[in-house]
Short mmCIF file of C-alpha atoms and ligand atoms in Angstrom, two decimals:
data_model
loop_
_atom_site.label_atom_id
_atom_site.label_comp_id
_atom_site.label_asym_id
_atom_site.label_seq_id
_atom_site.Cartn_x
_atom_site.Cartn_y
_atom_site.Cartn_z
CA UNK A 23 0.06 -0.20 0.11
CA UNK A 24 2.97 2.45 0.78
CA UNK A 25 4.00 1.70 -2.72
CA UNK A 26 0.51 3.06 -3.63
CA UNK A 27 1.50 6.29 -1.97
CA UNK A 28 4.45 6.45 -4.48
CA UNK A 29 2.59 5.88 -7.44
CA UNK A 30 0.05 8.79 -6.70
CA UNK A 31 3.46 10.87 -5.80
CA UNK A 32 4.82 10.09 -9.12
CA UNK A 33 1.69 10.97 -10.93
CA UNK A 34 1.14 14.27 -9.11
CA UNK A 35 4.80 15.27 -10.03
CA UNK A 36 4.34 14.41 -13.77
CA UNK A 37 1.07 16.42 -14.00
CA UNK A 38 2.58 19.15 -11.58
CA UNK A 39 5.48 19.54 -14.27
CA UNK A 40 3.16 20.55 -17.06
CA UNK A 41 1.41 23.40 -14.84
CA UNK A 42 1.50 26.62 -16.98
CA UNK A 43 -1.38 28.76 -15.22
CA UNK A 44 -3.24 29.17 -12.18
CA UNK A 45 -6.21 27.85 -13.73
CA UNK A 46 -4.49 24.56 -14.46
CA UNK A 47 -2.82 24.77 -10.94
CA UNK A 48 -6.18 25.07 -9.07
CA UNK A 49 -7.61 22.34 -11.15
CA UNK A 50 -4.56 19.89 -9.83
CA UNK A 51 -5.15 21.14 -6.42
CA UNK A 52 -8.89 19.94 -6.42
CA UNK A 53 -7.81 16.73 -8.06
CA UNK A 54 -5.57 15.79 -5.75
CA UNK A 55 -6.48 17.80 -2.30
CA UNK A 56 -9.98 18.23 -2.89
CA UNK A 57 -13.12 16.47 -1.26
CA UNK A 58 -12.81 13.36 -3.55
CA UNK A 59 -9.33 14.07 -4.64
CA UNK A 60 -6.55 11.51 -4.86
CA UNK A 61 -5.35 11.71 -1.26
CA UNK A 62 -8.81 11.76 0.22
CA UNK A 63 -9.54 8.53 -1.79
CA UNK A 64 -6.00 7.20 -0.50
CA UNK A 65 -7.02 7.84 3.06
CA UNK A 66 -9.93 5.42 2.69
CA UNK A 67 -8.15 2.79 1.67
CA UNK A 68 -6.69 2.80 4.74
CA UNK A 69 -9.44 -0.24 5.81
CA UNK A 70 -7.53 -2.37 3.24
CA UNK A 71 -4.30 -1.72 5.21
CA UNK A 72 -3.21 -4.49 7.64
CA UNK A 73 -3.68 -2.91 11.04
CA UNK A 74 0.02 -2.89 12.06
CA UNK A 75 0.98 -1.17 8.90
CA UNK A 76 -1.75 1.59 9.07
CA UNK A 77 0.44 4.04 11.09
CA UNK A 78 3.14 3.88 8.50
CA UNK A 79 0.66 4.05 5.58
CA UNK A 80 -1.59 7.30 7.18
CA UNK A 81 2.18 8.91 8.00
CA UNK A 82 3.13 8.57 4.17
CA UNK A 83 -0.20 9.79 2.94
CA UNK A 84 0.25 12.78 5.66
CA UNK A 85 3.62 13.42 4.19
CA UNK A 86 2.61 13.17 0.46
CA UNK A 87 -0.24 15.55 1.17
CA UNK A 88 2.18 18.01 3.03
CA UNK A 89 4.45 17.93 -0.15
CA UNK A 90 1.58 18.60 -2.33
CA UNK A 91 0.30 21.25 -0.42
CA UNK A 92 3.93 22.93 -0.28
CA UNK A 93 4.49 22.45 -4.02
CA UNK A 94 1.18 24.25 -4.92
CA UNK A 95 1.75 27.05 -2.82
CA UNK A 96 5.12 28.02 -4.32
CA UNK A 97 3.90 27.31 -7.49
CA UNK A 98 0.75 29.45 -7.04
CA UNK A 99 3.10 32.47 -5.89
CA UNK A 100 5.39 32.22 -8.88
CA UNK A 101 2.48 32.24 -10.96
CA UNK A 102 0.52 35.14 -9.45
CA UNK A 103 3.95 37.35 -9.77
CA UNK A 104 4.44 36.12 -13.22
CA UNK A 105 0.86 37.01 -14.40
CA UNK A 106 1.14 40.53 -12.80
CA UNK A 107 4.40 41.38 -14.18
CA UNK A 108 2.98 40.04 -17.58
CA UNK A 109 3.15 43.59 -19.86
CA UNK A 110 1.55 42.33 -22.85
CA UNK A 111 -0.13 39.02 -23.63
CA UNK A 112 0.53 38.29 -27.26
CA UNK A 113 -2.30 36.15 -27.27
CA UNK A 114 -4.81 38.89 -26.28
CA UNK A 115 -7.02 40.63 -28.99
CA UNK A 116 -5.78 44.00 -29.81
CA UNK A 117 -6.85 47.22 -28.74
CA UNK A 118 -9.08 48.75 -32.00
CA UNK A 119 -6.71 51.64 -33.63
CA UNK A 120 -9.39 54.79 -33.82
CA UNK A 121 -8.60 56.10 -37.29
CA UNK A 122 -9.30 59.88 -37.15
CA UNK A 123 -11.59 61.19 -39.97
CA UNK A 124 -11.90 64.77 -41.44
CA UNK A 125 -14.31 67.06 -40.10
CA UNK A 126 -17.20 68.04 -42.76
CA UNK A 127 -16.22 71.58 -42.72
CA UNK A 128 -12.48 71.15 -43.04
CA UNK A 129 -13.66 68.56 -46.02
CA UNK A 130 -15.53 71.29 -47.68
CA UNK A 131 -12.83 74.00 -47.14
CA UNK A 132 -10.47 71.80 -48.69
CA UNK A 133 -12.56 70.99 -51.67
CA UNK A 134 -13.04 74.86 -52.25
CA UNK A 135 -9.62 75.47 -52.39
CA UNK A 136 -9.18 72.73 -55.12
CA UNK A 137 -11.55 74.36 -57.24
CA UNK A 138 -10.20 77.59 -56.91
CA UNK A 139 -6.57 76.33 -57.55
CA UNK A 140 -8.27 74.63 -60.54
CA UNK A 141 -9.83 78.05 -61.89
CA UNK A 142 -6.46 79.77 -61.49
CA UNK A 143 -6.78 81.56 -58.08
CA UNK A 144 -3.70 81.60 -55.82
CA UNK A 145 -4.28 80.89 -51.98
CA UNK A 146 -3.36 83.66 -49.76
CA UNK A 147 -3.51 84.09 -45.74
CA UNK A 148 -4.62 86.97 -43.45
CA UNK A 149 -5.03 87.70 -39.69
CA UNK A 150 -8.03 86.94 -37.80
CA UNK A 151 -7.46 89.57 -35.14
CA UNK A 152 -7.85 92.55 -37.63
CA UNK A 153 -7.71 96.43 -37.89
CA UNK A 154 -10.83 98.02 -37.94
CA UNK A 155 -9.52 99.92 -41.12
CA UNK A 156 -8.97 96.81 -42.96
CA UNK A 157 -12.30 95.10 -41.64
CA UNK A 158 -14.47 98.08 -42.26
CA UNK A 159 -12.72 101.43 -43.27
CA UNK A 160 -10.90 100.44 -46.38
CA UNK A 161 -13.78 98.43 -47.34
CA UNK A 162 -16.00 101.46 -47.82
CA UNK A 163 -17.86 101.09 -44.54
CA UNK A 164 -16.94 104.21 -42.74
CA UNK A 165 -17.55 104.91 -38.88
CA UNK A 166 -21.16 105.44 -38.14
CA UNK A 167 -22.26 103.60 -41.78
CA UNK A 168 -25.18 101.63 -40.64
CA UNK A 169 -24.08 98.83 -42.50
CA UNK A 170 -21.33 98.02 -39.73
CA UNK A 171 -24.45 96.82 -37.79
CA UNK A 172 -24.59 94.02 -40.31
CA UNK A 173 -21.21 93.08 -39.07
CA UNK A 174 -21.59 93.43 -35.29
CA UNK A 175 -18.44 91.83 -33.57
CA UNK A 176 -16.15 91.54 -30.64
CA UNK A 177 -13.68 94.59 -30.32
CA UNK A 178 -10.31 93.84 -28.52
CA UNK A 179 -9.39 97.63 -28.60
CA UNK A 180 -11.06 100.61 -30.13
CA UNK A 181 -9.27 99.74 -33.32
CA UNK A 182 -8.71 96.16 -33.28
CA UNK A 183 -11.49 93.38 -33.57
CA UNK A 184 -12.13 89.50 -34.58
CA UNK A 185 -12.78 89.99 -38.19
CA UNK A 186 -16.32 89.39 -39.51
CA UNK A 187 -15.35 88.38 -42.82
CA UNK A 188 -12.64 87.18 -45.37
CA UNK A 189 -13.14 90.60 -47.08
CA UNK A 190 -10.19 92.48 -45.42
CA UNK A 191 -7.86 89.95 -47.48
CA UNK A 192 -9.02 91.83 -50.11
CA UNK A 193 -7.42 95.04 -49.03
CA UNK A 194 -4.48 93.25 -47.48
CA UNK A 195 -3.33 91.38 -51.08
CA UNK A 196 -4.11 94.73 -53.03
CA UNK A 197 -1.64 96.85 -50.65
CA UNK A 198 1.28 94.82 -51.31
CA UNK A 199 0.73 94.30 -54.95
CA UNK A 200 0.41 95.46 -58.47
CA UNK A 201 -2.39 93.98 -60.46
CA UNK A 202 -3.38 91.95 -62.20
CA UNK A 203 -4.40 89.44 -59.58
CA UNK A 204 -6.55 86.32 -58.91
CA UNK A 205 -6.31 85.22 -54.94
CA UNK A 206 -8.57 82.63 -52.95
CA UNK A 207 -8.35 82.94 -48.98
CA UNK A 208 -10.12 80.32 -47.14
CA UNK A 209 -10.56 81.10 -43.37
CA UNK A 210 -12.13 81.62 -40.28
CA UNK A 211 -14.69 84.65 -39.08
CA UNK A 212 -16.51 85.90 -35.86
CA UNK A 213 -19.65 87.68 -35.26
CA UNK A 214 -21.67 88.82 -32.44
CA UNK A 215 -24.54 86.28 -33.20
CA UNK A 216 -26.52 84.07 -30.99
CA UNK A 217 -25.38 80.21 -31.35
CA UNK A 218 -28.72 78.85 -32.89
CA UNK A 219 -29.65 76.44 -35.63
CA UNK A 220 -28.38 78.94 -38.40
CA UNK A 221 -25.97 81.21 -36.53
CA UNK A 222 -22.58 80.69 -34.88
CA UNK A 223 -20.54 83.42 -33.21
CA UNK A 224 -17.23 81.82 -34.97
CA UNK A 225 -17.43 80.42 -38.48
CA UNK A 226 -15.90 79.81 -41.90
CA UNK A 227 -15.77 81.95 -45.04
CA UNK A 228 -13.85 81.93 -48.23
CA UNK A 229 -13.08 85.04 -50.03
CA UNK A 230 -12.40 85.38 -54.00
CA UNK A 231 -10.97 88.35 -55.49
CA UNK A 232 -9.94 88.79 -59.22
CA UNK A 233 -8.48 92.15 -60.56
CA UNK A 234 -7.58 93.03 -64.11
CA UNK A 235 -8.34 95.11 -66.98
CA UNK A 236 -11.98 94.87 -68.34
CA UNK A 237 -13.17 92.36 -65.91
CA UNK A 238 -17.08 92.36 -66.44
CA UNK A 239 -19.88 90.89 -64.49
CA UNK A 240 -20.34 88.21 -67.09
CA UNK A 241 -16.59 86.69 -65.77
CA UNK A 242 -18.01 86.64 -62.28
CA UNK A 243 -21.11 84.90 -63.60
CA UNK A 244 -19.24 82.34 -65.28
CA UNK A 245 -16.75 81.98 -62.54
CA UNK A 246 -19.69 81.30 -60.14
CA UNK A 247 -21.10 79.00 -62.46
CA UNK A 248 -18.23 76.67 -62.73
CA UNK A 249 -17.39 76.87 -58.94
CA UNK A 250 -20.72 75.86 -58.01
CA UNK A 251 -21.04 72.93 -60.61
CA UNK A 252 -17.78 71.62 -59.42
CA UNK A 253 -18.89 72.06 -56.08
CA UNK A 254 -22.76 70.40 -56.62
CA UNK A 255 -22.27 68.80 -59.40
CA UNK A 256 -22.85 69.53 -63.35
CA UNK A 257 -26.40 70.18 -63.07
CA UNK A 258 -26.22 72.72 -60.68
CA UNK A 259 -28.00 76.23 -61.44
CA UNK A 260 -27.43 79.53 -59.75
CA UNK A 261 -29.58 82.51 -59.62
CA UNK A 262 -28.45 86.26 -58.84
CA UNK A 263 -30.68 88.30 -56.42
CA UNK A 264 -29.74 92.32 -56.20
CA UNK A 265 -27.93 92.90 -52.72
CA UNK A 266 -26.07 95.21 -51.27
CA UNK A 267 -22.34 95.34 -49.73
CA UNK A 268 -20.43 98.67 -49.37
CA UNK A 269 -17.39 97.17 -50.61
CA UNK A 270 -18.96 96.07 -54.57
CA UNK A 271 -21.19 97.62 -57.08
CA UNK A 272 -23.66 95.91 -58.32
CA UNK A 273 -23.61 93.77 -55.15
CA UNK A 274 -25.45 90.47 -55.43
CA UNK A 275 -26.43 87.29 -53.44
CA UNK A 276 -26.21 83.84 -55.22
CA UNK A 277 -28.44 80.93 -54.74
CA UNK A 278 -28.34 77.60 -55.95
CA UNK A 279 -30.80 75.05 -56.58
CA UNK A 280 -31.01 72.28 -53.92
CA UNK A 281 -33.95 69.75 -54.16
CA UNK A 282 -37.14 71.76 -54.32
CA UNK A 283 -35.80 75.30 -53.67
CA UNK A 284 -33.03 77.45 -53.82
CA UNK A 285 -30.28 78.31 -51.19
CA UNK A 286 -27.96 81.49 -50.58
CA UNK A 287 -24.47 80.44 -50.42
CA UNK A 288 -22.36 83.35 -51.23
CA UNK A 289 -22.44 87.31 -51.58
CA UNK A 290 -20.63 88.89 -54.33
CA UNK A 291 -19.85 91.96 -56.77
CA UNK A 292 -17.76 94.24 -58.85
CA UNK A 293 -15.34 95.66 -56.78
CA UNK A 294 -16.32 99.02 -55.83
CA UNK A 295 -14.14 102.01 -57.02
CA UNK A 296 -13.72 103.34 -53.41
CA UNK A 297 -12.05 100.07 -52.54
CA UNK A 298 -9.53 100.26 -55.52
CA UNK A 299 -8.92 104.23 -54.26
CA UNK A 300 -8.29 102.78 -50.80
CA UNK A 301 -5.52 100.51 -51.82
CA UNK A 302 -3.90 103.29 -54.69
CA UNK A 303 -5.22 101.31 -57.73
CA UNK A 304 -6.81 103.62 -60.39
CA UNK A 305 -10.39 102.79 -60.70
CA UNK A 306 -10.50 104.06 -64.25
CA UNK A 307 -7.66 101.55 -65.26
CA UNK A 308 -8.71 98.50 -63.34
CA UNK A 309 -11.63 96.30 -62.59
CA UNK A 310 -12.85 93.27 -60.56
CA UNK A 311 -14.94 91.03 -59.20
CA UNK A 312 -15.29 89.58 -55.40
CA UNK A 313 -17.10 86.94 -53.82
CA UNK A 314 -17.39 85.54 -50.48
CA UNK A 315 -18.42 81.99 -49.74
CA UNK A 316 -20.47 80.30 -46.56
CA UNK A 317 -18.57 77.21 -46.30
CA UNK A 318 -21.02 75.99 -43.17
CA UNK A 319 -23.80 76.77 -45.24
CA UNK A 320 -22.17 74.67 -48.12
CA UNK A 321 -21.54 71.63 -45.66
CA UNK A 322 -25.22 71.83 -44.40
CA UNK A 323 -26.33 71.74 -47.94
CA UNK A 324 -24.00 68.86 -49.07
CA UNK A 325 -24.40 66.62 -45.91
CA UNK A 326 -28.36 67.38 -45.03
CA UNK A 327 -27.67 69.08 -41.76
CA UNK A 328 -30.21 71.40 -40.59
CA UNK A 329 -28.51 72.66 -37.54
CA UNK A 330 -25.11 74.72 -37.64
CA UNK A 331 -24.11 73.97 -34.32
CA UNK A 332 -23.42 70.41 -34.79
CA UNK A 333 -20.38 71.34 -36.61
CA UNK A 334 -18.88 73.05 -33.30
CA UNK A 335 -20.07 70.67 -30.50
CA UNK A 336 -17.68 68.02 -31.65
CA UNK A 337 -19.42 65.16 -30.99
CA UNK A 338 -17.69 62.20 -32.57
CA UNK A 339 -20.92 60.13 -33.13
CA UNK A 340 -22.02 63.15 -35.69
CA UNK A 341 -18.17 63.32 -37.21
CA UNK A 342 -18.25 59.70 -37.76
CA UNK A 343 -21.41 59.43 -39.50
CA UNK A 344 -20.47 61.80 -42.14
N1 LIG B 13 -17.82 89.98 -47.23
C1 LIG B 13 -19.33 89.68 -47.61
C2 LIG B 13 -20.02 89.30 -45.96
O1 LIG B 13 -19.45 88.41 -45.00
C3 LIG B 13 -19.67 88.78 -48.63
C4 LIG B 13 -19.07 89.12 -49.62
C5 LIG B 13 -17.36 89.29 -50.23
C6 LIG B 13 -19.60 90.20 -50.82
C7 LIG B 13 -17.22 89.44 -51.17
C8 LIG B 13 -18.93 90.44 -51.76
C9 LIG B 13 -17.77 90.16 -52.23
O2 LIG B 13 -21.37 89.14 -46.15
#
């Protein structure tokens, strides 16, 4: 019978040597030390042992039991340490990589730039914090002129403000260059507007300006037709509505057909002589057109969005859907 104890010891050692996880170790423990385990079974066999050998048998089983308990305890500590210190488990599934996505407004801005470049415009830049002179004065919007109300904004000092439109870049460009020129400026603008479904206190604009000899309204019309067809597709039609801007004459609002109706997406006109005078161009010699696009509006039309605030809330669920 003592031989039987040795057999169990050998069997245990074989199995024990194959253990590689805490789970396997626990299963092994139950198989040997559990209520129905090998050790308990051995002890039950004591009845079969001759009375004079029972003591020796009992001791042998007990020794084996203690041996197994110790081995399991040691192995458990080792395995626990190992599992804790393991930095990566190569068998675990990887963390999904969250790929970024372009914001719909950025996509529209990039598209506008691409179209403008295709039509021969050069991309220029300008500051968002602007002198009152560039935002208003040089654009033929004198102080106390009621049209300043159309572009109410936040002033930083008496003379400095958050620009209300991209048109000051017209002045900055012409001041620094001689005509002819054909420039396009995408950028951000600010207004003292409420944040509601159709207004945002900060939004995007893109400005186009072409100055040359004998530029006519027909040139403006052709350019805007090409522009909008690139943007919304070849079937796009546009409609001009008379409008008023102090820096263009005549001035127009441009609507595109979309679904059942017409949507306004830009303001435009022929550069006003006063604007040429402000930058030292001779209005008798030079002519030009200018236009200002609303990328937020365009993105709303293109993506079928009815609330401008969605663009600025940065809710990933919204961005991911587009
Ligand atoms: N700057 C005008 C606006 O913000 C748009 C415009 C640009 C109109 C250029 C005419 C020419 O409303």
